[in-house]
Coordinates of C-alpha atoms and ligand atoms in Angstrom, one line a residue:
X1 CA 22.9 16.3 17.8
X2 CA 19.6 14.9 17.1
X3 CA 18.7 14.8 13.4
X4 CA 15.5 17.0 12.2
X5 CA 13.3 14.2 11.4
X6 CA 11.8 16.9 9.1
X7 CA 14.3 16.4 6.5
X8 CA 13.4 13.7 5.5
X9 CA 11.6 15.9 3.0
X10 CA 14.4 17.9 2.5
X11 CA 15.0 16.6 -1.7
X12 CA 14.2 17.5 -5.0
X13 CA 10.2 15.9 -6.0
X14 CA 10.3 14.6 -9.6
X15 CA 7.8 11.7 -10.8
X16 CA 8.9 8.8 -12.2
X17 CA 7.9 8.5 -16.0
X18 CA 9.0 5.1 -17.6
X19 CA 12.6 5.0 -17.8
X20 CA 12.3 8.9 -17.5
X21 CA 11.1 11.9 -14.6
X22 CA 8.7 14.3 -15.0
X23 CA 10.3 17.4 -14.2
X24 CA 7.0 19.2 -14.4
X25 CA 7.3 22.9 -15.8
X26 CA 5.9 24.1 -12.5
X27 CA 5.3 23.0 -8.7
X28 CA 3.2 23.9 -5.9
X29 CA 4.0 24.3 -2.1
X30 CA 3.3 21.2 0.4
X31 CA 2.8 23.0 3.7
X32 CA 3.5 21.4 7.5
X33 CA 0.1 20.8 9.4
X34 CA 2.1 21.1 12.5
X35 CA 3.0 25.1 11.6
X36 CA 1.2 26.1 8.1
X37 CA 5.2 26.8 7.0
X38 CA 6.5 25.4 3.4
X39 CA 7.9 22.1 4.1
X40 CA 8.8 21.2 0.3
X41 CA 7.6 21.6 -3.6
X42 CA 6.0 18.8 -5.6
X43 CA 5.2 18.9 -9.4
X44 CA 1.9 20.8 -9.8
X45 CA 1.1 18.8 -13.1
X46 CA -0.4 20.4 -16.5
X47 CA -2.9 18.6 -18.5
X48 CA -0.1 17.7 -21.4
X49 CA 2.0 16.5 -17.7
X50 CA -1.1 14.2 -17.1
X51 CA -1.2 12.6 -20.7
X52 CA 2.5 11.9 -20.5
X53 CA 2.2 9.6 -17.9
X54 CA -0.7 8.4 -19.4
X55 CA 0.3 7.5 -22.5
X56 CA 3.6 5.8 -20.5
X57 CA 0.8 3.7 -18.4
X58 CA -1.0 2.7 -21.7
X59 CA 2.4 1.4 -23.4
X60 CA 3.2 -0.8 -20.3
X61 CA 0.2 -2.4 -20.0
X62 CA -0.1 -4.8 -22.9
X63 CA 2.8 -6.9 -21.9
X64 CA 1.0 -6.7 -18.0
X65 CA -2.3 -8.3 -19.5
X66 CA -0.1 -10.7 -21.1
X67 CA 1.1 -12.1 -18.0
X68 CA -0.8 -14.4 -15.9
X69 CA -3.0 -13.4 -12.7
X70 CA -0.3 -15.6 -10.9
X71 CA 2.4 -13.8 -12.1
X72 CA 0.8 -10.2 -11.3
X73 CA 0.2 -11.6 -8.3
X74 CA 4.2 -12.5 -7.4
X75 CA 5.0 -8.6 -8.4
X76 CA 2.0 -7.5 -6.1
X77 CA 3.8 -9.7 -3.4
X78 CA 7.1 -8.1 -4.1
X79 CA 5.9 -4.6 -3.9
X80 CA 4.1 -5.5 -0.5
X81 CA 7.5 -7.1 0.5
X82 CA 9.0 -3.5 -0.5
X83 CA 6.9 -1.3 1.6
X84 CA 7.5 -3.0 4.8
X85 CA 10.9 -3.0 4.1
X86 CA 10.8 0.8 3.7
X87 CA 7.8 1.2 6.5
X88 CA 9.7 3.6 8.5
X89 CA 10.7 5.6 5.7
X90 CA 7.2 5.8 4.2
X91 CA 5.1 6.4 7.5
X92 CA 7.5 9.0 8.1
X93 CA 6.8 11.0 4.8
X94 CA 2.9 10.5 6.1
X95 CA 3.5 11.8 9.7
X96 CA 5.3 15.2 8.4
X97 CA 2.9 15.9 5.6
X98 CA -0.1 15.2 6.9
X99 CA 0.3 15.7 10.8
X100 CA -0.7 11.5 11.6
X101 CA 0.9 10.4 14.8
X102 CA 3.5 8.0 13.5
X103 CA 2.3 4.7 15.0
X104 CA -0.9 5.0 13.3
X105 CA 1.2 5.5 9.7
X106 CA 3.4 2.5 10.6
X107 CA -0.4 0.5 10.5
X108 CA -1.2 2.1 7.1
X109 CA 1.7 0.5 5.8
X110 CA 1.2 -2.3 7.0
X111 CA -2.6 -2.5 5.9
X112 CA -1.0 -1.6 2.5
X113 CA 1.4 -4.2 2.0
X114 CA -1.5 -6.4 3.6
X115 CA -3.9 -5.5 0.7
X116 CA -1.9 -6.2 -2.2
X117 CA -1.1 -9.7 -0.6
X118 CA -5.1 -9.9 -0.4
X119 CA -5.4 -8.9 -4.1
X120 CA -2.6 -11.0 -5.0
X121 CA -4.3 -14.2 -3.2
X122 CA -7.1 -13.6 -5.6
X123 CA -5.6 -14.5 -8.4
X124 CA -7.6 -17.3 -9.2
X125 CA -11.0 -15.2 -8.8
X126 CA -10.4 -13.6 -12.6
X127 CA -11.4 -16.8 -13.8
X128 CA -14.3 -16.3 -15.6
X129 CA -17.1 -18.8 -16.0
X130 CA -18.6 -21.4 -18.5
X131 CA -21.9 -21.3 -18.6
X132 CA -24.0 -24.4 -19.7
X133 CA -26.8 -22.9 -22.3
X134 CA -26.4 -25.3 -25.3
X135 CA -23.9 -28.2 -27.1
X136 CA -21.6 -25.3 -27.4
X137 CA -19.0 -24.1 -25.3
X138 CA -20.1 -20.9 -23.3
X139 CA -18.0 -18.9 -21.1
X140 CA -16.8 -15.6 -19.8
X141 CA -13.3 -13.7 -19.6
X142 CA -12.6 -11.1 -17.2
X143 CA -10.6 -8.6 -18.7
X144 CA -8.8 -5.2 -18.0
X145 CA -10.3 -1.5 -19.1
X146 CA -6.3 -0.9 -19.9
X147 CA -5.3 2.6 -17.8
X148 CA -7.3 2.9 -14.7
X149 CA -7.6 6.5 -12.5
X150 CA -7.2 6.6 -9.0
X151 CA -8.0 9.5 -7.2
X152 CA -7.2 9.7 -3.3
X153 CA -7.6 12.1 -0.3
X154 CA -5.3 13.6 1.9
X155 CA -6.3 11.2 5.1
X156 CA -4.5 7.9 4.6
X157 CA -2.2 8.8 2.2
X158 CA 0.4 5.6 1.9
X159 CA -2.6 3.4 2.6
X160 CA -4.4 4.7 -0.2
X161 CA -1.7 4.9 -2.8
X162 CA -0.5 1.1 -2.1
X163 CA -3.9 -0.5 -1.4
X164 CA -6.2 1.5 -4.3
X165 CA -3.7 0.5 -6.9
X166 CA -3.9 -3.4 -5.5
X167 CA -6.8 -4.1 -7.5
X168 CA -6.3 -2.5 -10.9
X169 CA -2.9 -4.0 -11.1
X170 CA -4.4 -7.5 -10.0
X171 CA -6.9 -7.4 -12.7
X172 CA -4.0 -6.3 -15.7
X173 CA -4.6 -3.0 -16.1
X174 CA -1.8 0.0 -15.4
X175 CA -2.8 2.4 -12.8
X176 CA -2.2 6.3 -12.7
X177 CA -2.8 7.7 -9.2
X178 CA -3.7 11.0 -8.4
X179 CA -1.7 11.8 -5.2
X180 CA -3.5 14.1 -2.5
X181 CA -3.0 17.6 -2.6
X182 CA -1.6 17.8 1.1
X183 CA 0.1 14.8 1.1
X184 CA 1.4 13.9 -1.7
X185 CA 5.3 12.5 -0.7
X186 CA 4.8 9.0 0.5
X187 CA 3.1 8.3 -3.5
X188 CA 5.7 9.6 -4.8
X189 CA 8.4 7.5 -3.4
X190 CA 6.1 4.5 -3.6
X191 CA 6.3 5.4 -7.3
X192 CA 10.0 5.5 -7.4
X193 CA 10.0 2.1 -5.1
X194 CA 7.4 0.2 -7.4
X195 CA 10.3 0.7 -10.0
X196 CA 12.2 -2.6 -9.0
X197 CA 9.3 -4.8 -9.1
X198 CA 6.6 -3.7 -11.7
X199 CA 7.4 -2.7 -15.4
X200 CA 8.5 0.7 -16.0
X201 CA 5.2 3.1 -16.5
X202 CA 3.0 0.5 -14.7
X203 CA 2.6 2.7 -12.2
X204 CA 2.2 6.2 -12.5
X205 CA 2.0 8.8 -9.9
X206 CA 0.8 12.5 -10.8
X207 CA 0.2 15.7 -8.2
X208 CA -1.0 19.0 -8.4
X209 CA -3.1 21.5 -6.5
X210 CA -6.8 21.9 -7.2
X211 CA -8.4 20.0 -10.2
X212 CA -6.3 20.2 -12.9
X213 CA -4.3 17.2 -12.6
X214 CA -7.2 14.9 -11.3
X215 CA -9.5 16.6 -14.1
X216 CA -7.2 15.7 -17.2
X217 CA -7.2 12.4 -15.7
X218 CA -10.8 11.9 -15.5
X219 CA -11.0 13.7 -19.2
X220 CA -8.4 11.5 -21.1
X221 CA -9.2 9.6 -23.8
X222 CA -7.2 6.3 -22.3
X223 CA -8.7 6.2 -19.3
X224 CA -12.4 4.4 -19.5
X225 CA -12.1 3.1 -15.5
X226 CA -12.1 6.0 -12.5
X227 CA -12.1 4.8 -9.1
X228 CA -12.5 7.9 -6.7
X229 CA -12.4 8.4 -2.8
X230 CA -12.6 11.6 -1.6
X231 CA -15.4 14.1 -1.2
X232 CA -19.1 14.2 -2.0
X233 CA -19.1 17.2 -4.0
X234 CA -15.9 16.6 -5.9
X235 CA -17.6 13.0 -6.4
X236 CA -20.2 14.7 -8.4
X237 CA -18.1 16.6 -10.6
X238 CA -16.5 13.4 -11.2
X239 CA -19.6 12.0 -12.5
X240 CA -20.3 14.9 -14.5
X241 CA -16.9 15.3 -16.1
X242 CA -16.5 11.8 -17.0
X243 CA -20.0 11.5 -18.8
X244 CA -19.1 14.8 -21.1
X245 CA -16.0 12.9 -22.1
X246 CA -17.0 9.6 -23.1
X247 CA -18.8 6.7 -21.3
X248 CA -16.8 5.7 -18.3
X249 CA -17.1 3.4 -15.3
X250 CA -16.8 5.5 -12.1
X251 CA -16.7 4.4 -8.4
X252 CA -16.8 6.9 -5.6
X253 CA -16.1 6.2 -1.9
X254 CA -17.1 9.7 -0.6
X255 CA -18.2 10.8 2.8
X256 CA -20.0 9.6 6.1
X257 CA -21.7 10.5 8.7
X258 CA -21.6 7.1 10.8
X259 CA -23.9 6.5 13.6
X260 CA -23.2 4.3 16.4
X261 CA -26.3 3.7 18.6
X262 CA -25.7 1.8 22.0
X263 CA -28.4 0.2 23.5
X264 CA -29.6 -0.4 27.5
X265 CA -28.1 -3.8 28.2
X266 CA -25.0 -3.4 25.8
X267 CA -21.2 -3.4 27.9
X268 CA -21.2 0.1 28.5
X269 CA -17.8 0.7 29.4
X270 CA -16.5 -1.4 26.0
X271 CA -19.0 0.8 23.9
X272 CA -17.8 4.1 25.1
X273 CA -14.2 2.6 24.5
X274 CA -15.3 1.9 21.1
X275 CA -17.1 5.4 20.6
X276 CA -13.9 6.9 21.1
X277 CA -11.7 4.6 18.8
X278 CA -14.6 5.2 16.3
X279 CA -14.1 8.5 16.1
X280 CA -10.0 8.1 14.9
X281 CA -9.2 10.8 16.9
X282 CA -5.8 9.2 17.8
X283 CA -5.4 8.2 14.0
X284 CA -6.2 11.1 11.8
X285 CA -7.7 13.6 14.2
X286 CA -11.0 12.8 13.4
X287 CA -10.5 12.8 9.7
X288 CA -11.7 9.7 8.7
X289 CA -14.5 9.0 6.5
X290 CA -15.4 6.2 8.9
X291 CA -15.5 7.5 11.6
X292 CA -18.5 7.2 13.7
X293 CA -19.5 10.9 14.1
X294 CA -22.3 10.7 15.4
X295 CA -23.4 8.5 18.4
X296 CA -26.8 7.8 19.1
X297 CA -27.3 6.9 22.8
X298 CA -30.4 5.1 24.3
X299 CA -32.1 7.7 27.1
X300 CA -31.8 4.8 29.8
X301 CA -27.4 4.8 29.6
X302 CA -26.7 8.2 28.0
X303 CA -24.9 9.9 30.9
X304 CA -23.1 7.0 32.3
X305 CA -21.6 6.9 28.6
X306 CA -21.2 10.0 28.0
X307 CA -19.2 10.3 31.3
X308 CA -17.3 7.6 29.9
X309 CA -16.7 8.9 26.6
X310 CA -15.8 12.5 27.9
X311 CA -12.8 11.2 30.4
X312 CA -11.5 9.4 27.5
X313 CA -11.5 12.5 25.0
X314 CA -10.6 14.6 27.4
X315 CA -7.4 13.0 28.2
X316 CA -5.8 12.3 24.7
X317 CA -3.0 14.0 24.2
X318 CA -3.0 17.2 21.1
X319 CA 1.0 17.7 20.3
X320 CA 3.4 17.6 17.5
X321 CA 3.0 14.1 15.7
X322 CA 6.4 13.5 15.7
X323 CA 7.1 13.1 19.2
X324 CA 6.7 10.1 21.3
X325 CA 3.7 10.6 23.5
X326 CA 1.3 12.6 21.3
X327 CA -2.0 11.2 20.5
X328 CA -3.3 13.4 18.3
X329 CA -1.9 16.2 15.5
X330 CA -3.5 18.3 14.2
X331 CA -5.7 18.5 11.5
X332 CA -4.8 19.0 7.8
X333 CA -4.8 22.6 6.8
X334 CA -6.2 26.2 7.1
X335 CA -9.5 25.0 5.9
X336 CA -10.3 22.3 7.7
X337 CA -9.2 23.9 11.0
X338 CA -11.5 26.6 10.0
X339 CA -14.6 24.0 9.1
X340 CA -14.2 22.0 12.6
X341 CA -14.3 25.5 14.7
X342 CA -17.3 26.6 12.8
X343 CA -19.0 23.1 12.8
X344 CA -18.1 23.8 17.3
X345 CA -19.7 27.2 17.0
X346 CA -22.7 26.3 15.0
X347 CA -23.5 23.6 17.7
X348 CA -23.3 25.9 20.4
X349 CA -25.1 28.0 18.5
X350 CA -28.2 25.2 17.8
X351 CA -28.0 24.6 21.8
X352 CA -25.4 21.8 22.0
X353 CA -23.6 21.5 25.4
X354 CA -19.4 21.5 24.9
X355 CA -18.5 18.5 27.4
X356 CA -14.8 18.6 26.3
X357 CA -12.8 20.8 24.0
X358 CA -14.4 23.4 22.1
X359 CA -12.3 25.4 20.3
X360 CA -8.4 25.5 19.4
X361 CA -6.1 23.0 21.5
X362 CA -4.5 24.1 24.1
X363 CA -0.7 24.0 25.0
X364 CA 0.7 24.1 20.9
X365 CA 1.2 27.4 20.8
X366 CA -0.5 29.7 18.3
X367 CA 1.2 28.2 14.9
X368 CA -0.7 24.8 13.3
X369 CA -4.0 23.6 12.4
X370 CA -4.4 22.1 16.3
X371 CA -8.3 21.8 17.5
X372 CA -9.1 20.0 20.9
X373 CA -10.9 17.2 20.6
X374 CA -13.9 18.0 21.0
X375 CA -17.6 16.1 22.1
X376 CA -21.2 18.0 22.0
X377 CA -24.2 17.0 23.8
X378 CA -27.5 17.1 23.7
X379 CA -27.4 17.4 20.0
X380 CA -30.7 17.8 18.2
X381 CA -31.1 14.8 15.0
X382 CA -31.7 18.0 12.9
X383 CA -28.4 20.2 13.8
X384 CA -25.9 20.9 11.0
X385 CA -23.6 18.8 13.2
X386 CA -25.9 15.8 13.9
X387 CA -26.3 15.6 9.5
X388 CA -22.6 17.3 7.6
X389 CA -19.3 15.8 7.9
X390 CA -17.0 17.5 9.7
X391 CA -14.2 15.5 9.2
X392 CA -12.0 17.0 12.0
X393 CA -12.2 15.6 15.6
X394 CA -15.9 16.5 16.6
X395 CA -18.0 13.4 18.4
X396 CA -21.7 14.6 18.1
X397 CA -24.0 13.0 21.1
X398 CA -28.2 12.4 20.6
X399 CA -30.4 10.6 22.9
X400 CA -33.3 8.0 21.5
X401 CA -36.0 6.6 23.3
X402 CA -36.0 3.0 21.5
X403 CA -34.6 0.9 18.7
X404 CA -37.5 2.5 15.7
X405 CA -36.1 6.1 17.1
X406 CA -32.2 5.1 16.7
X407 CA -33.2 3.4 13.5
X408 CA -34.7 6.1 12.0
X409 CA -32.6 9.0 13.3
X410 CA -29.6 6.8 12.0
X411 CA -30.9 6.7 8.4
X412 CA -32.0 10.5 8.2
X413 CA -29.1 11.8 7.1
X414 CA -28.1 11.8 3.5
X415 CA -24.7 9.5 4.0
X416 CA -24.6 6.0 4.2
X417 CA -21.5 4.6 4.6
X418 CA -20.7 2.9 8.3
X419 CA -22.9 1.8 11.4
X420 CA -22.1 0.5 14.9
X421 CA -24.6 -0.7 17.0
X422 CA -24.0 -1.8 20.6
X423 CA -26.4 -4.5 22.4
X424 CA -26.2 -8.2 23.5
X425 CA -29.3 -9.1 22.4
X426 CA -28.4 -11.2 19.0
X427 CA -32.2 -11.0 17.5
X428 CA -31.9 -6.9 17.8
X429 CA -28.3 -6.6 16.8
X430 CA -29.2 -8.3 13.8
X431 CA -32.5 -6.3 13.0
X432 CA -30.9 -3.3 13.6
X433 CA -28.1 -4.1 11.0
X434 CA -30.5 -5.4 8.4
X435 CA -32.2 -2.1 9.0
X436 CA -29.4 0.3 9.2
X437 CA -29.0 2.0 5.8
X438 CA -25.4 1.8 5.7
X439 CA -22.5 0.0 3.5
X440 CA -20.9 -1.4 6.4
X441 CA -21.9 -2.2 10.2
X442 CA -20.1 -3.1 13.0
X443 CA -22.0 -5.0 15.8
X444 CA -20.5 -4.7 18.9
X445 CA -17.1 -2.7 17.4
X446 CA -16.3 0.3 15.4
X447 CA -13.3 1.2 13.2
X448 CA -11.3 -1.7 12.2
X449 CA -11.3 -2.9 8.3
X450 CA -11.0 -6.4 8.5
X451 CA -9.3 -6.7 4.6
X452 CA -12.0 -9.1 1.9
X453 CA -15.1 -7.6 3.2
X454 CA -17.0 -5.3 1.6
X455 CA -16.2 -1.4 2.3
X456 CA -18.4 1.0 0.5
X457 CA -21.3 3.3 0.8
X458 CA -24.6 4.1 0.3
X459 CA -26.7 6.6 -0.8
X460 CA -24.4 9.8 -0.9
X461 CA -21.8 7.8 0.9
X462 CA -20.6 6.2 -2.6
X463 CA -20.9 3.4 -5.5
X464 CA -19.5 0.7 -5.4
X465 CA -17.4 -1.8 -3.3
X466 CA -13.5 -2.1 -2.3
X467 CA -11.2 -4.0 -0.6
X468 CA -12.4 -7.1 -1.9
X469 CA -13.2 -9.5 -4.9
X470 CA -16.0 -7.2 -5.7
X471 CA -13.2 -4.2 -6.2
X472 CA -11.1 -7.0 -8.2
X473 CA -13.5 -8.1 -10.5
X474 CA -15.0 -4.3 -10.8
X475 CA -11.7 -3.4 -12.5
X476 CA -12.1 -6.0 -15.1
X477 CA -15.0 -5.6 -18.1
X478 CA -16.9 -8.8 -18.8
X479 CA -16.4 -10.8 -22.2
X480 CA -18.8 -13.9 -23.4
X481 CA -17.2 -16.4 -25.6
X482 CA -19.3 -18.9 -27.6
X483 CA -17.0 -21.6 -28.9
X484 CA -19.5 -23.2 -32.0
X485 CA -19.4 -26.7 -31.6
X486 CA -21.4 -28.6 -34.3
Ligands
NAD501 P1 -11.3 16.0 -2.1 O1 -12.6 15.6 -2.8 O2 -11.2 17.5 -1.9 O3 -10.1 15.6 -3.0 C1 -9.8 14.2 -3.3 C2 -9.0 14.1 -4.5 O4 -9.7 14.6 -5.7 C3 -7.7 14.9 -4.5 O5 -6.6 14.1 -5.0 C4 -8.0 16.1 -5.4 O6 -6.8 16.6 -6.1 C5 -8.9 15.5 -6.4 N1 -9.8 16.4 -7.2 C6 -10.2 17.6 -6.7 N2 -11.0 18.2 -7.7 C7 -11.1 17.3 -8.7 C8 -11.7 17.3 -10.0 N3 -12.5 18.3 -10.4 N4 -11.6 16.3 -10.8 C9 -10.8 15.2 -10.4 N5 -10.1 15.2 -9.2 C10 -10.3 16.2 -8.4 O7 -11.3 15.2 -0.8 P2 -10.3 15.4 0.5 O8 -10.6 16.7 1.2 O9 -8.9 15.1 0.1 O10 -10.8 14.2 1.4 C11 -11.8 14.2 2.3 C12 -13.0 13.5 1.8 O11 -12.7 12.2 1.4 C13 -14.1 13.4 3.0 O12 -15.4 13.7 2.5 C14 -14.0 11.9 3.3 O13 -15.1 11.3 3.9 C15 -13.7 11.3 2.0 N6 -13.1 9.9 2.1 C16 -13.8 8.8 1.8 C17 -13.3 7.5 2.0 C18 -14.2 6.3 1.7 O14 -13.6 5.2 1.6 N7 -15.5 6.4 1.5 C19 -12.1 7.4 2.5 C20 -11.3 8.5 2.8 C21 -11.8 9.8 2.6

């Protein structure tokens, strides 16, 4: 007989506390995308929960600053080492909890693993500076902010919890993480993993359903460094919580609502390849905050693509993410099935044409938060779907007349976080780029993170930058030394 890979989940959830657990006085329900059932409890953590592992975090991280960037950087290695050795395991949490085809989870823990090796490279970037301004001796430390927040979504969960703590660490602070709501199992057991190769405490994970957990996080005294990614509105709060408790540094990596535009002479067949890839339907059903949404197609090629693009969506595969075969799960819960069918209707409804999809997937039975991927035409720039995230697997197509119309459709939403643009002319892909108002643009490509550049957005898309030095040396505070001389 075949074991249920579902049981995998099948165990008690506690979070590791120091030397300790935290039992938690009460837990909430994690539910199965794949059929809305119970698939296991996790903690749902109090306030008083929250400062407990706080306070752990705070007691460990004095002997961490202690060490050299060298030597954080050898446990960062070790931890990176860890989660490839337990890839299966953890990808597998990520695929049952959150519905992610398991190939795609196998990458996330790879990209992990990948950027705490990155972080851990940087070692020698917390060097600080000297700074030649008299006959004394100027310069700079870059120090920690002592417990830094992390708070994650639901849509990479295993990436997020191994790659967002990366920096922090790096730069000698301890790290609490807020582990998603939906998917908050692959955290926890990189909690209880992290235990044979950072100090005890280090590292703490907490859950909980709703804000309370993040919230007390956010609020706590210790805590003077939030680094969020997640959604606009919650964002906001963020900002406004923080500020009524204190003066804190917060960084939010929020929401998009990415344009790719391809151009006349571009390689059509490549772009449309690229448009569907951008979209991480085959990933996280669409869920991405990446994901280029929108595409903005020049009037000259816009059937031939779209033609292209449709074949491609309509032949992906919708199906229980645990089985070999399946392209796509479905998406996370109750709510965002709902959003994604409205966002369909409301297209319709604004004189969109439904080329593929359009409603619930077909062929997975009535149980499960399953939509069919799904492309709209003939989308108007001002259309809820051509300007809100959907964050479900919805392409939205618009036709331009030029590069200024692209341009400026592109940059009239309120999100700014990631661009394509498709041409082979180098003087207008470069233009375009300089001109896109977006953190991060792909010329020629879509998707891929390529781990020390930049990723962050603009405008409503975000503050601030990660998966870099800049993220490094944004989790330290700056010192200045003078050293009197004469
Ligand atoms: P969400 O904002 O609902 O939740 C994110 C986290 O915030 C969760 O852990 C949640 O428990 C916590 N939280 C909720 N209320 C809080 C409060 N009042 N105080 C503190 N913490 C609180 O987001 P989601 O639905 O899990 O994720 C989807 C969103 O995340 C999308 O908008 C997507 O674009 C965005 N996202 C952005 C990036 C990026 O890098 N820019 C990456 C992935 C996802």
């Amino acid at each position: 007989m075949v074991d249920d890979p579902r049981s995998a989940v099948m165990r008690t959830w506690t979070l590791p506390l120091g030397d300790a657990t935290l039992q938690g006085q009460s837990v909430y329900d994690v539910e199965d995308p794949c059929t809305g059932d119970v698939l296991t409890q996790v903690p749902d953590c109090s306030s008083e929960d929250v400062d407990r592992v706080v306070a752990t975090a705070h007691a460990a991280q004095r002997d961490w600053a202690l060490r050299t960037p060298r030597q954080r950087g050898t446990a960062l290695r070790a931890l990176a080492t860890l989660m490839r050795d337990h890839s299966e395991e953890l990808a597998l949490l990520d695929a049952i909890d959150g519905g992610f085809p398991l190939p795609a989870m196998r990458d996330d823990v790879t990209w992990a693993a990948d950027v705490l090796e990155l972080m851990a490279d940087d070692a020698l970037d917390l060097g600080g500076r000297t700074i030649p301004l008299s006959a004394n001796l100027h310069y700079t430390l870059q120090q920690p902010y002592g417990v830094v927040a992390r708070i994650v979504p639901f849509n990479h969960p295993v990436l997020f919890a191994g790659s967002k703590i990366a920096a922090p660490l790096m730069a000698g602070n301890a790290v609490v993480l807020k582990a998603p709501d939906q998917t908050p199992l692959s955290a926890i057991r990189l909690a209880e993993l992290a235990r044979e190769v950072l100090p005890e405490g280090l590292f703490g994970v907490v859950t909980g359903h709703g804000a309370t957990a993040g919230a007390a996080l956010v609020a706590h005294p210790l805590v003077r460094r939030i680094g969020f990614i997640g959604s606009p509105g919650t964002g906001r709060h963020i900002q406004r919580l923080a500020a009524e408790h204190g003066v804190k540094y917060v960084t939010l990596e929020l929401g998009g609502k990415n344009p790719m535009i391809v151009m006349p002479d571009a390689d059509l067949e490549a772009a449309a390849k690229s448009a569907v890839v951008g979209m991480n339907f085959t990933t996280t059903a669409g869920q991405s905050c990446g994901s280029t949404s929108r595409l903005l197609l020049h009037e000259a090629i816009a059937d031939e693509v779209i033609d292209l693009v449709v074949d491609q969506v309509a032949a992906i595969k919708v199906g229980d993410p645990l089985v070999d075969g399946t392209d796509m799960g479905p998406v996370i819960d109750q709510a965002q099935y709902s959003k994604s069918l409205r966002a369909i209707e409301s297209g319709r409804a604004g004189g969109a044409s439904v080329l593929t999809g359009g409603g619930r997937a077909q062929g997975v039975g009535s149980k499960g938060w399953y939509v069919a991927p799904t492309v709209l035409a003939g989308v108007a720039p001002q259309a809820d779907v051509a300007r809100d995230e959907i964050f479900g697997p919805v392409l939205s197509v618009l036709t331009v007349r030029d590069e200024a119309e692209a341009v400026e459709v592109a940059n009239s939403v309120e999100f700014g976080l990631t661009a394509a643009v498709w041409t082979n002319d180098v003087s207008q892909a470069h233009r375009m780029a300089a001109g896109l108002d977006a953190g991060y643009v792909w010329i020629n490509g879509s998707a891929r993170h390529y781990w020390g550049l930049p990723f962050g957005g603009w405008k409503s898309s975000g503050v601030g930058s990660e998966e870099s030095t800049e993220e490094l040396l944004s989790y330290t505070q700056v010192k200045a030394v003078t050293v009197t001389l004469d």
